[in-house]
mmCIF file of C-alpha atoms in Angstrom:
data_model
loop_
_atom_site.group_PDB
_atom_site.id
_atom_site.type_symbol
_atom_site.label_atom_id
_atom_site.label_comp_id
_atom_site.label_asym_id
_atom_site.label_seq_id
_atom_site.Cartn_x
_atom_site.Cartn_y
_atom_site.Cartn_z
ATOM 1 C CA UNK A 74 -8.888 -11.748 9.375
ATOM 2 C CA UNK A 75 -7.277 -8.353 9.676
ATOM 3 C CA UNK A 76 -9.070 -5.165 8.699
ATOM 4 C CA UNK A 77 -8.687 -1.401 8.807
ATOM 5 C CA UNK A 78 -11.372 1.253 9.009
ATOM 6 C CA UNK A 79 -10.942 4.896 8.062
ATOM 7 C CA UNK A 80 -14.292 6.398 9.027
ATOM 8 C CA UNK A 81 -13.875 9.702 7.192
ATOM 9 C CA UNK A 82 -13.810 9.867 3.405
ATOM 10 C CA UNK A 83 -12.603 13.458 3.557
ATOM 11 C CA UNK A 84 -11.098 15.763 6.151
ATOM 12 C CA UNK A 85 -10.979 19.515 5.610
ATOM 13 C CA UNK A 86 -8.680 21.734 7.656
ATOM 14 C CA UNK A 87 -7.363 25.268 7.410
ATOM 15 C CA UNK A 88 -3.650 25.785 6.882
ATOM 16 C CA UNK A 89 -1.868 26.227 10.188
ATOM 17 C CA UNK A 90 -4.462 24.274 12.139
ATOM 18 C CA UNK A 91 -3.813 20.823 13.595
ATOM 19 C CA UNK A 92 -5.084 17.851 11.632
ATOM 20 C CA UNK A 93 -6.167 14.347 12.579
ATOM 21 C CA UNK A 94 -6.923 11.476 10.230
ATOM 22 C CA UNK A 95 -8.572 8.577 12.005
ATOM 23 C CA UNK A 96 -7.820 4.868 11.726
ATOM 24 C CA UNK A 97 -8.999 1.848 13.652
ATOM 25 C CA UNK A 98 -7.875 -1.711 13.079
ATOM 26 C CA UNK A 99 -8.827 -5.278 13.827
ATOM 27 C CA UNK A 100 -6.229 -8.035 14.036
ATOM 28 C CA UNK A 101 -5.518 -11.070 16.154
ATOM 29 C CA UNK A 102 -2.429 -10.424 18.199
ATOM 30 C CA UNK A 103 -0.019 -7.541 17.960
ATOM 31 C CA UNK A 104 -0.304 -5.473 14.809
ATOM 32 C CA UNK A 105 2.217 -3.687 12.690
ATOM 33 C CA UNK A 106 0.623 -0.372 11.671
ATOM 34 C CA UNK A 107 1.534 1.962 8.839
ATOM 35 C CA UNK A 108 0.498 5.234 7.269
ATOM 36 C CA UNK A 109 1.033 5.936 3.594
ATOM 37 C CA UNK A 110 0.219 8.990 1.480
ATOM 38 C CA UNK A 111 -0.751 8.987 -2.192
ATOM 39 C CA UNK A 112 -0.553 11.989 -4.464
ATOM 40 C CA UNK A 113 -2.512 12.042 -7.758
ATOM 41 C CA UNK A 114 -1.209 9.568 -10.328
ATOM 42 C CA UNK A 115 1.561 8.465 -7.970
ATOM 43 C CA UNK A 116 2.337 5.381 -5.943
ATOM 44 C CA UNK A 117 2.157 5.282 -2.180
ATOM 45 C CA UNK A 118 4.790 6.969 -0.046
ATOM 46 C CA UNK A 119 5.606 5.691 3.427
ATOM 47 C CA UNK A 120 5.016 8.160 6.276
ATOM 48 C CA UNK A 121 5.501 6.228 9.501
ATOM 49 C CA UNK A 122 5.017 2.902 11.256
ATOM 50 C CA UNK A 123 4.379 1.385 14.655
ATOM 51 C CA UNK A 124 5.980 -1.962 15.376
ATOM 52 C CA UNK A 125 6.587 -1.938 19.107
ATOM 53 C CA UNK A 126 7.705 0.377 21.882
ATOM 54 C CA UNK A 127 6.688 4.000 22.336
ATOM 55 C CA UNK A 128 3.040 4.520 21.435
ATOM 56 C CA UNK A 129 3.782 7.881 19.800
ATOM 57 C CA UNK A 130 5.696 7.510 16.565
ATOM 58 C CA UNK A 131 7.086 10.326 14.478
ATOM 59 C CA UNK A 132 7.456 10.201 10.742
ATOM 60 C CA UNK A 133 8.136 12.170 7.621
ATOM 61 C CA UNK A 134 7.039 15.752 6.940
ATOM 62 C CA UNK A 135 6.146 16.460 10.583
ATOM 63 C CA UNK A 136 3.488 13.747 10.845
ATOM 64 C CA UNK A 137 3.050 11.605 13.909
ATOM 65 C CA UNK A 138 0.654 8.885 15.008
ATOM 66 C CA UNK A 139 -0.435 7.461 18.328
ATOM 67 C CA UNK A 140 -0.979 3.764 18.843
ATOM 68 C CA UNK A 141 -3.813 3.058 21.280
ATOM 69 C CA UNK A 142 -4.173 -0.634 21.963
ATOM 70 C CA UNK A 143 -7.297 -0.380 24.101
ATOM 71 C CA UNK A 144 -9.134 1.583 21.415
ATOM 72 C CA UNK A 145 -7.430 -0.320 18.544
ATOM 73 C CA UNK A 146 -6.657 3.001 16.920
ATOM 74 C CA UNK A 147 -3.719 4.546 15.125
ATOM 75 C CA UNK A 148 -4.701 8.132 14.298
ATOM 76 C CA UNK A 149 -2.435 10.282 12.145
ATOM 77 C CA UNK A 150 -1.745 13.793 13.382
ATOM 78 C CA UNK A 151 0.138 16.924 12.477
ATOM 79 C CA UNK A 152 0.336 20.043 14.676
ATOM 80 C CA UNK A 153 0.172 22.540 11.813
ATOM 81 C CA UNK A 154 -1.232 21.599 8.407
ATOM 82 C CA UNK A 155 0.164 22.830 5.100
ATOM 83 C CA UNK A 156 -1.636 23.186 1.778
ATOM 84 C CA UNK A 157 0.963 20.789 0.361
ATOM 85 C CA UNK A 158 -0.282 18.091 2.778
ATOM 86 C CA UNK A 159 -3.434 17.786 0.663
ATOM 87 C CA UNK A 160 -3.461 14.184 -0.573
ATOM 88 C CA UNK A 161 -5.020 10.757 -0.041
ATOM 89 C CA UNK A 162 -3.941 9.040 3.172
ATOM 90 C CA UNK A 163 -4.064 5.308 3.797
ATOM 91 C CA UNK A 164 -3.755 3.430 7.054
ATOM 92 C CA UNK A 165 -2.549 -0.176 6.783
ATOM 93 C CA UNK A 166 -1.975 -3.149 9.052
ATOM 94 C CA UNK A 167 0.107 -6.293 8.798
ATOM 95 C CA UNK A 168 0.551 -9.202 11.148
ATOM 96 C CA UNK A 169 3.104 -12.015 11.124
ATOM 97 C CA UNK A 170 0.461 -14.707 11.394
ATOM 98 C CA UNK A 171 -1.860 -13.253 8.792
ATOM 99 C CA UNK A 172 -3.313 -15.575 6.149
ATOM 100 C CA UNK A 173 -1.564 -14.767 2.929
ATOM 101 C CA UNK A 174 1.760 -14.009 4.501
ATOM 102 C CA UNK A 175 3.314 -11.709 7.055
ATOM 103 C CA UNK A 176 4.137 -9.031 4.535
ATOM 104 C CA UNK A 177 0.514 -8.697 3.487
ATOM 105 C CA UNK A 178 -0.629 -5.145 4.054
ATOM 106 C CA UNK A 179 -4.346 -4.629 4.535
ATOM 107 C CA UNK A 180 -5.314 -1.072 3.701
ATOM 108 C CA UNK A 181 -8.215 1.117 4.667
ATOM 109 C CA UNK A 182 -10.293 2.832 2.008
ATOM 110 C CA UNK A 183 -8.364 6.068 2.367
ATOM 111 C CA UNK A 184 -9.095 9.566 3.628
ATOM 112 C CA UNK A 185 -8.806 12.569 1.345
ATOM 113 C CA UNK A 186 -7.177 15.420 3.224
ATOM 114 C CA UNK A 187 -7.851 18.914 1.949
ATOM 115 C CA UNK A 188 -5.924 21.786 3.483
ATOM 116 C CA UNK A 189 -7.202 25.227 2.533
ATOM 117 C CA UNK A 190 -5.717 28.680 2.901
ATOM 118 C CA UNK B 1117 19.713 4.358 -4.818
ATOM 119 C CA UNK B 1118 17.119 3.560 -7.487
ATOM 120 C CA UNK B 1119 13.528 3.307 -6.352
ATOM 121 C CA UNK B 1120 10.871 0.866 -7.460
ATOM 122 C CA UNK B 1121 10.054 1.164 -11.138
ATOM 123 C CA UNK B 1122 7.132 -0.289 -13.068
ATOM 124 C CA UNK B 1123 6.328 -0.689 -16.734
ATOM 125 C CA UNK B 1124 4.321 0.137 -18.663
ATOM 126 C CA UNK B 1125 2.747 3.254 -17.185
ATOM 127 C CA UNK B 1126 -0.575 2.739 -18.911
ATOM 128 C CA UNK B 1127 -2.082 -0.181 -20.758
ATOM 129 C CA UNK B 1128 -5.347 -0.766 -22.588
ATOM 130 C CA UNK B 1129 -6.556 -4.301 -23.226
ATOM 131 C CA UNK B 1130 -9.788 -5.957 -24.255
ATOM 132 C CA UNK B 1131 -11.733 -8.534 -22.315
ATOM 133 C CA UNK B 1132 -10.289 -12.025 -22.611
ATOM 134 C CA UNK B 1133 -6.768 -10.895 -23.402
ATOM 135 C CA UNK B 1134 -3.680 -11.535 -21.309
ATOM 136 C CA UNK B 1135 -1.360 -8.915 -19.815
ATOM 137 C CA UNK B 1136 2.100 -8.849 -18.234
ATOM 138 C CA UNK B 1137 3.181 -6.062 -15.913
ATOM 139 C CA UNK B 1138 6.762 -5.592 -14.804
ATOM 140 C CA UNK B 1139 8.460 -4.315 -11.685
ATOM 141 C CA UNK B 1140 12.052 -3.634 -10.701
ATOM 142 C CA UNK B 1141 12.557 -3.650 -6.975
ATOM 143 C CA UNK B 1142 14.607 -1.135 -5.045
ATOM 144 C CA UNK B 1143 18.302 -1.973 -4.817
ATOM 145 C CA UNK B 1144 18.958 -4.465 -2.011
ATOM 146 C CA UNK B 1145 15.326 -5.539 -1.657
ATOM 147 C CA UNK B 1146 14.538 -9.242 -2.083
ATOM 148 C CA UNK B 1147 10.800 -9.168 -1.410
ATOM 149 C CA UNK B 1148 8.221 -7.949 -3.894
ATOM 150 C CA UNK B 1149 4.491 -7.608 -3.351
ATOM 151 C CA UNK B 1150 1.755 -6.762 -5.836
ATOM 152 C CA UNK B 1151 -1.422 -4.840 -5.077
ATOM 153 C CA UNK B 1152 -4.525 -3.952 -7.061
ATOM 154 C CA UNK B 1153 -6.074 -0.550 -6.424
ATOM 155 C CA UNK B 1154 -9.496 -0.049 -7.942
ATOM 156 C CA UNK B 1155 -10.772 3.493 -8.382
ATOM 157 C CA UNK B 1156 -11.702 5.023 -5.033
ATOM 158 C CA UNK B 1157 -10.463 2.028 -3.042
ATOM 159 C CA UNK B 1158 -7.448 1.108 -0.990
ATOM 160 C CA UNK B 1159 -4.879 -1.273 -2.460
ATOM 161 C CA UNK B 1160 -5.724 -4.976 -2.227
ATOM 162 C CA UNK B 1161 -2.917 -7.509 -1.717
ATOM 163 C CA UNK B 1162 -2.515 -9.914 -4.637
ATOM 164 C CA UNK B 1163 0.616 -11.861 -3.700
ATOM 165 C CA UNK B 1164 4.189 -11.616 -2.488
ATOM 166 C CA UNK B 1165 7.431 -13.104 -3.763
ATOM 167 C CA UNK B 1166 10.468 -13.765 -1.629
ATOM 168 C CA UNK B 1167 13.627 -15.195 -3.174
ATOM 169 C CA UNK B 1168 11.760 -16.252 -6.328
ATOM 170 C CA UNK B 1169 9.016 -18.131 -4.473
ATOM 171 C CA UNK B 1170 5.439 -17.046 -3.837
ATOM 172 C CA UNK B 1171 5.094 -16.909 -0.055
ATOM 173 C CA UNK B 1172 1.760 -15.206 0.427
ATOM 174 C CA UNK B 1173 -1.400 -14.691 -1.593
ATOM 175 C CA UNK B 1174 -4.537 -12.644 -1.206
ATOM 176 C CA UNK B 1175 -8.035 -13.429 -2.364
ATOM 177 C CA UNK B 1176 -7.377 -13.387 -6.111
ATOM 178 C CA UNK B 1177 -8.150 -16.164 -8.616
ATOM 179 C CA UNK B 1178 -5.427 -18.318 -10.201
ATOM 180 C CA UNK B 1179 -5.554 -16.314 -13.430
ATOM 181 C CA UNK B 1180 -3.452 -13.808 -11.492
ATOM 182 C CA UNK B 1181 0.060 -15.245 -11.436
ATOM 183 C CA UNK B 1182 3.559 -13.959 -11.003
ATOM 184 C CA UNK B 1183 7.244 -14.520 -11.202
ATOM 185 C CA UNK B 1184 10.306 -13.221 -9.435
ATOM 186 C CA UNK B 1185 13.681 -13.345 -11.128
ATOM 187 C CA UNK B 1186 17.171 -13.846 -9.649
ATOM 188 C CA UNK B 1187 17.729 -10.069 -9.700
ATOM 189 C CA UNK B 1188 14.498 -9.759 -7.628
ATOM 190 C CA UNK B 1189 12.554 -8.024 -10.389
ATOM 191 C CA UNK B 1190 9.050 -9.366 -10.832
ATOM 192 C CA UNK B 1191 6.182 -9.857 -13.257
ATOM 193 C CA UNK B 1192 2.452 -9.938 -12.710
ATOM 194 C CA UNK B 1193 0.484 -11.889 -15.323
ATOM 195 C CA UNK B 1194 -3.267 -11.730 -15.659
ATOM 196 C CA UNK B 1195 -5.044 -14.121 -18.014
ATOM 197 C CA UNK B 1196 -8.570 -13.921 -19.397
ATOM 198 C CA UNK B 1197 -8.954 -10.261 -18.521
ATOM 199 C CA UNK B 1198 -12.290 -9.103 -17.158
ATOM 200 C CA UNK B 1199 -13.720 -5.600 -17.039
ATOM 201 C CA UNK B 1200 -13.311 -5.562 -13.242
ATOM 202 C CA UNK B 1201 -9.564 -6.014 -13.651
ATOM 203 C CA UNK B 1202 -9.359 -2.358 -14.634
ATOM 204 C CA UNK B 1203 -7.292 -0.793 -11.855
ATOM 205 C CA UNK B 1204 -3.957 0.652 -10.824
ATOM 206 C CA UNK B 1205 -1.503 -2.170 -10.187
ATOM 207 C CA UNK B 1206 1.135 -1.360 -7.623
ATOM 208 C CA UNK B 1207 4.378 -3.153 -6.978
ATOM 209 C CA UNK B 1208 6.156 -2.765 -3.654
ATOM 210 C CA UNK B 1209 9.520 -3.999 -2.449
ATOM 211 C CA UNK B 1210 11.037 -4.421 0.992
ATOM 212 C CA UNK B 1211 14.417 -5.594 2.238
ATOM 213 C CA UNK B 1212 13.155 -8.744 3.937
ATOM 214 C CA UNK B 1213 9.942 -10.689 4.329
ATOM 215 C CA UNK B 1214 8.356 -10.260 7.745
ATOM 216 C CA UNK B 1215 5.795 -7.508 7.783
ATOM 217 C CA UNK B 1216 7.641 -5.113 10.038
ATOM 218 C CA UNK B 1217 9.510 -3.327 7.264
ATOM 219 C CA UNK B 1218 7.852 -0.581 5.327
ATOM 220 C CA UNK B 1219 7.235 -1.361 1.715
ATOM 221 C CA UNK B 1220 8.424 0.952 -1.026
ATOM 222 C CA UNK B 1221 5.892 1.395 -3.782
ATOM 223 C CA UNK B 1222 6.366 2.042 -7.461
ATOM 224 C CA UNK B 1223 4.248 4.555 -9.380
ATOM 225 C CA UNK B 1224 1.933 1.833 -10.657
ATOM 226 C CA UNK B 1225 0.584 0.595 -13.981
ATOM 227 C CA UNK B 1226 -2.875 1.815 -14.944
ATOM 228 C CA UNK B 1227 -4.688 -1.059 -16.683
ATOM 229 C CA UNK B 1228 -7.895 -0.404 -18.566
ATOM 230 C CA UNK B 1229 -9.911 -3.373 -19.814
ATOM 231 C CA UNK B 1230 -12.497 -2.608 -22.506
#
Protein backbone atom coordinates (compact mmCIF):
# COMPACT_ATOMS: atom_id res chain seq x y z
CA UNK A 1 0.00 0.00 0.00
CA UNK A 2 1.17 3.52 -0.68
CA UNK A 3 1.27 6.18 2.01
CA UNK A 4 2.44 9.73 2.62
CA UNK A 5 3.57 11.33 5.85
CA UNK A 6 3.69 15.05 6.54
CA UNK A 7 5.25 15.21 9.99
CA UNK A 8 4.43 18.85 10.72
CA UNK A 9 0.85 20.00 11.24
CA UNK A 10 1.97 23.62 11.01
CA UNK A 11 5.02 25.51 9.82
CA UNK A 12 5.58 29.13 10.77
CA UNK A 13 8.04 31.31 8.88
CA UNK A 14 8.75 35.02 8.59
CA UNK A 15 8.17 36.71 5.25
CA UNK A 16 11.35 36.78 3.21
CA UNK A 17 12.81 33.72 4.89
CA UNK A 18 13.16 30.35 3.16
CA UNK A 19 10.50 27.76 3.86
CA UNK A 20 10.46 23.97 3.84
CA UNK A 21 7.42 21.72 4.13
CA UNK A 22 8.38 18.11 4.69
CA UNK A 23 6.99 14.99 3.04
CA UNK A 24 8.03 11.36 3.09
CA UNK A 25 6.38 8.57 1.16
CA UNK A 26 6.12 4.81 1.03
CA UNK A 27 5.37 2.98 -2.21
CA UNK A 28 6.47 -0.16 -3.99
CA UNK A 29 8.43 0.81 -7.05
CA UNK A 30 8.89 4.23 -8.56
CA UNK A 31 6.49 6.87 -7.30
CA UNK A 32 4.83 9.80 -8.94
CA UNK A 33 4.92 12.65 -6.40
CA UNK A 34 2.83 15.80 -6.25
CA UNK A 35 2.34 18.92 -4.18
CA UNK A 36 -1.00 20.68 -3.99
CA UNK A 37 -2.08 23.80 -2.11
CA UNK A 38 -5.53 24.47 -0.68
CA UNK A 39 -6.85 27.88 0.25
CA UNK A 40 -9.86 28.22 2.59
CA UNK A 41 -13.11 26.99 1.05
CA UNK A 42 -11.34 26.17 -2.21
CA UNK A 43 -10.35 23.03 -4.05
CA UNK A 44 -6.77 21.91 -4.43
CA UNK A 45 -4.40 23.68 -6.80
CA UNK A 46 -1.50 21.84 -8.40
CA UNK A 47 1.97 23.19 -7.58
CA UNK A 48 4.46 20.72 -9.01
CA UNK A 49 5.20 17.06 -9.67
CA UNK A 50 8.05 14.59 -9.94
CA UNK A 51 7.67 11.79 -12.45
CA UNK A 52 11.21 11.02 -13.54
CA UNK A 53 14.46 12.75 -14.39
CA UNK A 54 16.01 15.67 -12.52
CA UNK A 55 15.52 15.31 -8.78
CA UNK A 56 14.88 19.05 -8.37
CA UNK A 57 11.57 20.11 -9.84
CA UNK A 58 10.31 23.65 -10.14
CA UNK A 59 6.68 24.62 -10.00
CA UNK A 60 4.23 27.44 -9.69
CA UNK A 61 4.68 30.60 -7.60
CA UNK A 62 8.42 30.04 -7.07
CA UNK A 63 8.04 26.69 -5.29
CA UNK A 64 10.38 23.80 -5.87
CA UNK A 65 10.78 20.31 -4.45
CA UNK A 66 13.61 17.81 -4.25
CA UNK A 67 13.06 14.12 -4.78
CA UNK A 68 15.36 12.01 -2.60
CA UNK A 69 14.96 8.33 -3.33
CA UNK A 70 17.26 7.09 -0.58
CA UNK A 71 15.38 9.06 2.07
CA UNK A 72 11.98 8.55 0.34
CA UNK A 73 11.35 12.26 0.71
CA UNK A 74 9.90 15.01 -1.44
CA UNK A 75 10.21 18.23 0.56
CA UNK A 76 8.64 21.44 -0.73
CA UNK A 77 10.80 24.55 -0.64
CA UNK A 78 10.72 28.21 -1.48
CA UNK A 79 13.72 30.57 -1.16
CA UNK A 80 11.71 33.56 0.06
CA UNK A 81 8.27 33.17 1.63
CA UNK A 82 5.39 35.58 1.08
CA UNK A 83 2.42 36.24 3.36
CA UNK A 84 0.22 35.17 0.44
CA UNK A 85 1.82 31.69 0.58
CA UNK A 86 -0.10 31.04 3.81
CA UNK A 87 -2.32 28.04 3.05
CA UNK A 88 -2.71 24.29 3.56
CA UNK A 89 -0.20 22.19 1.63
CA UNK A 90 -0.68 18.56 0.68
CA UNK A 91 1.87 16.07 -0.57
CA UNK A 92 0.50 13.18 -2.63
CA UNK A 93 1.77 10.02 -4.28
CA UNK A 94 0.49 7.80 -7.06
CA UNK A 95 1.86 4.64 -8.58
CA UNK A 96 0.87 2.81 -11.76
CA UNK A 97 0.51 -0.51 -9.99
CA UNK A 98 -1.41 0.82 -7.02
CA UNK A 99 -4.52 -1.05 -5.88
CA UNK A 100 -7.47 1.04 -6.88
CA UNK A 101 -5.95 2.31 -10.08
CA UNK A 102 -2.94 4.21 -11.31
CA UNK A 103 -4.62 7.57 -11.04
CA UNK A 104 -5.31 7.09 -7.34
CA UNK A 105 -3.67 9.88 -5.40
CA UNK A 106 -2.83 9.14 -1.78
CA UNK A 107 -2.54 12.35 0.20
CA UNK A 108 -0.81 13.26 3.41
CA UNK A 109 -2.73 14.92 6.22
CA UNK A 110 -1.57 18.37 5.18
CA UNK A 111 0.70 21.05 6.63
CA UNK A 112 -0.63 24.49 7.46
CA UNK A 113 1.89 27.10 6.40
CA UNK A 114 1.72 30.45 8.14
CA UNK A 115 3.91 33.26 6.84
CA UNK A 116 4.07 36.30 9.10
CA UNK A 117 5.33 39.81 8.55
CA UNK B 1 -10.61 26.88 -21.06
CA UNK B 2 -13.24 26.09 -18.42
CA UNK B 3 -12.01 24.51 -15.22
CA UNK B 4 -13.62 21.77 -13.17
CA UNK B 5 -16.99 22.77 -11.80
CA UNK B 6 -19.08 21.08 -9.12
CA UNK B 7 -22.65 21.43 -7.95
CA UNK B 8 -24.13 22.10 -5.54
CA UNK B 9 -21.73 24.13 -3.43
CA UNK B 10 -23.32 23.13 -0.15
CA UNK B 11 -25.84 20.48 0.78
CA UNK B 12 -27.57 19.47 3.99
CA UNK B 13 -29.13 16.03 4.30
CA UNK B 14 -30.39 13.83 7.09
CA UNK B 15 -29.17 10.38 8.00
CA UNK B 16 -30.55 7.67 5.74
CA UNK B 17 -31.19 9.94 2.79
CA UNK B 18 -29.56 9.71 -0.62
CA UNK B 19 -27.51 12.41 -2.35
CA UNK B 20 -26.19 13.08 -5.86
CA UNK B 21 -23.23 15.35 -6.48
CA UNK B 22 -22.25 16.54 -9.93
CA UNK B 23 -19.01 17.40 -11.65
CA UNK B 24 -18.08 18.82 -15.03
CA UNK B 25 -14.56 17.98 -16.04
CA UNK B 26 -12.11 20.40 -17.60
CA UNK B 27 -12.36 20.65 -21.38
CA UNK B 28 -10.44 17.81 -23.06
CA UNK B 29 -10.19 15.67 -19.93
CA UNK B 30 -11.63 12.14 -20.09
CA UNK B 31 -10.74 10.94 -16.60
CA UNK B 32 -12.60 11.96 -13.47
CA UNK B 33 -11.76 11.04 -9.89
CA UNK B 34 -13.73 11.66 -6.71
CA UNK B 35 -12.25 12.31 -3.28
CA UNK B 36 -13.70 12.73 0.19
CA UNK B 37 -12.02 15.24 2.48
CA UNK B 38 -13.12 15.10 6.09
CA UNK B 39 -12.44 18.10 8.31
CA UNK B 40 -8.74 18.36 9.13
CA UNK B 41 -7.78 15.45 6.88
CA UNK B 42 -6.26 14.95 3.47
CA UNK B 43 -8.51 13.89 0.60
CA UNK B 44 -9.31 10.18 0.39
CA UNK B 45 -9.73 8.54 -3.03
CA UNK B 46 -13.24 7.20 -3.64
CA UNK B 47 -13.09 6.08 -7.27
CA UNK B 48 -12.08 7.04 -10.78
CA UNK B 49 -13.92 6.95 -14.09
CA UNK B 50 -12.26 6.67 -17.46
CA UNK B 51 -14.34 6.68 -20.64
CA UNK B 52 -17.54 5.99 -18.69
CA UNK B 53 -16.15 2.97 -16.83
CA UNK B 54 -15.02 2.76 -13.22
CA UNK B 55 -11.34 1.80 -13.38
CA UNK B 56 -10.19 2.27 -9.82
CA UNK B 57 -11.78 2.34 -6.39
CA UNK B 58 -10.63 3.21 -2.91
CA UNK B 59 -11.75 1.76 0.39
CA UNK B 60 -15.36 2.97 0.29
CA UNK B 61 -18.51 0.84 0.65
CA UNK B 62 -20.81 0.07 -2.30
CA UNK B 63 -23.31 2.72 -1.19
CA UNK B 64 -20.86 5.13 -2.81
CA UNK B 65 -21.43 4.82 -6.55
CA UNK B 66 -20.85 6.92 -9.61
CA UNK B 67 -21.43 7.53 -13.25
CA UNK B 68 -19.55 9.16 -16.07
CA UNK B 69 -21.40 10.48 -19.09
CA UNK B 70 -20.35 10.65 -22.76
CA UNK B 71 -19.33 14.30 -22.29
CA UNK B 72 -17.07 13.10 -19.41
CA UNK B 73 -19.09 14.85 -16.71
CA UNK B 74 -19.69 12.70 -13.66
CA UNK B 75 -21.98 12.05 -10.71
CA UNK B 76 -21.25 10.74 -7.25
CA UNK B 77 -24.20 9.05 -5.52
CA UNK B 78 -24.25 8.18 -1.86
CA UNK B 79 -27.08 6.08 -0.46
CA UNK B 80 -28.13 5.59 3.15
CA UNK B 81 -26.21 8.62 4.36
CA UNK B 82 -24.37 8.35 7.66
CA UNK B 83 -23.16 11.13 9.93
CA UNK B 84 -19.55 10.29 9.02
CA UNK B 85 -20.29 11.08 5.38
CA UNK B 86 -20.19 14.76 6.29
CA UNK B 87 -17.20 16.08 4.34
CA UNK B 88 -16.00 18.11 1.39
CA UNK B 89 -16.36 16.07 -1.78
CA UNK B 90 -13.83 16.92 -4.44
CA UNK B 91 -13.93 16.05 -8.10
CA UNK B 92 -10.75 16.06 -10.16
CA UNK B 93 -10.16 15.60 -13.87
CA UNK B 94 -7.08 14.75 -15.91
CA UNK B 95 -6.43 14.34 -19.62
CA UNK B 96 -5.65 10.63 -19.48
CA UNK B 97 -5.64 7.80 -16.98
CA UNK B 98 -2.16 6.84 -15.84
CA UNK B 99 -1.17 8.61 -12.67
CA UNK B 100 1.56 10.77 -14.12
CA UNK B 101 -0.68 13.68 -15.04
CA UNK B 102 -1.64 16.23 -12.46
CA UNK B 103 -5.28 16.27 -11.57
CA UNK B 104 -7.30 19.46 -11.71
CA UNK B 105 -9.65 19.84 -8.80
CA UNK B 106 -13.00 21.54 -8.56
CA UNK B 107 -13.98 23.73 -5.61
CA UNK B 108 -15.85 20.88 -3.94
CA UNK B 109 -19.30 20.21 -2.51
CA UNK B 110 -19.66 20.57 1.24
CA UNK B 111 -22.05 17.85 2.46
CA UNK B 112 -23.46 18.01 5.96
CA UNK B 113 -25.40 15.01 7.27
CA UNK B 114 -27.59 15.66 10.32
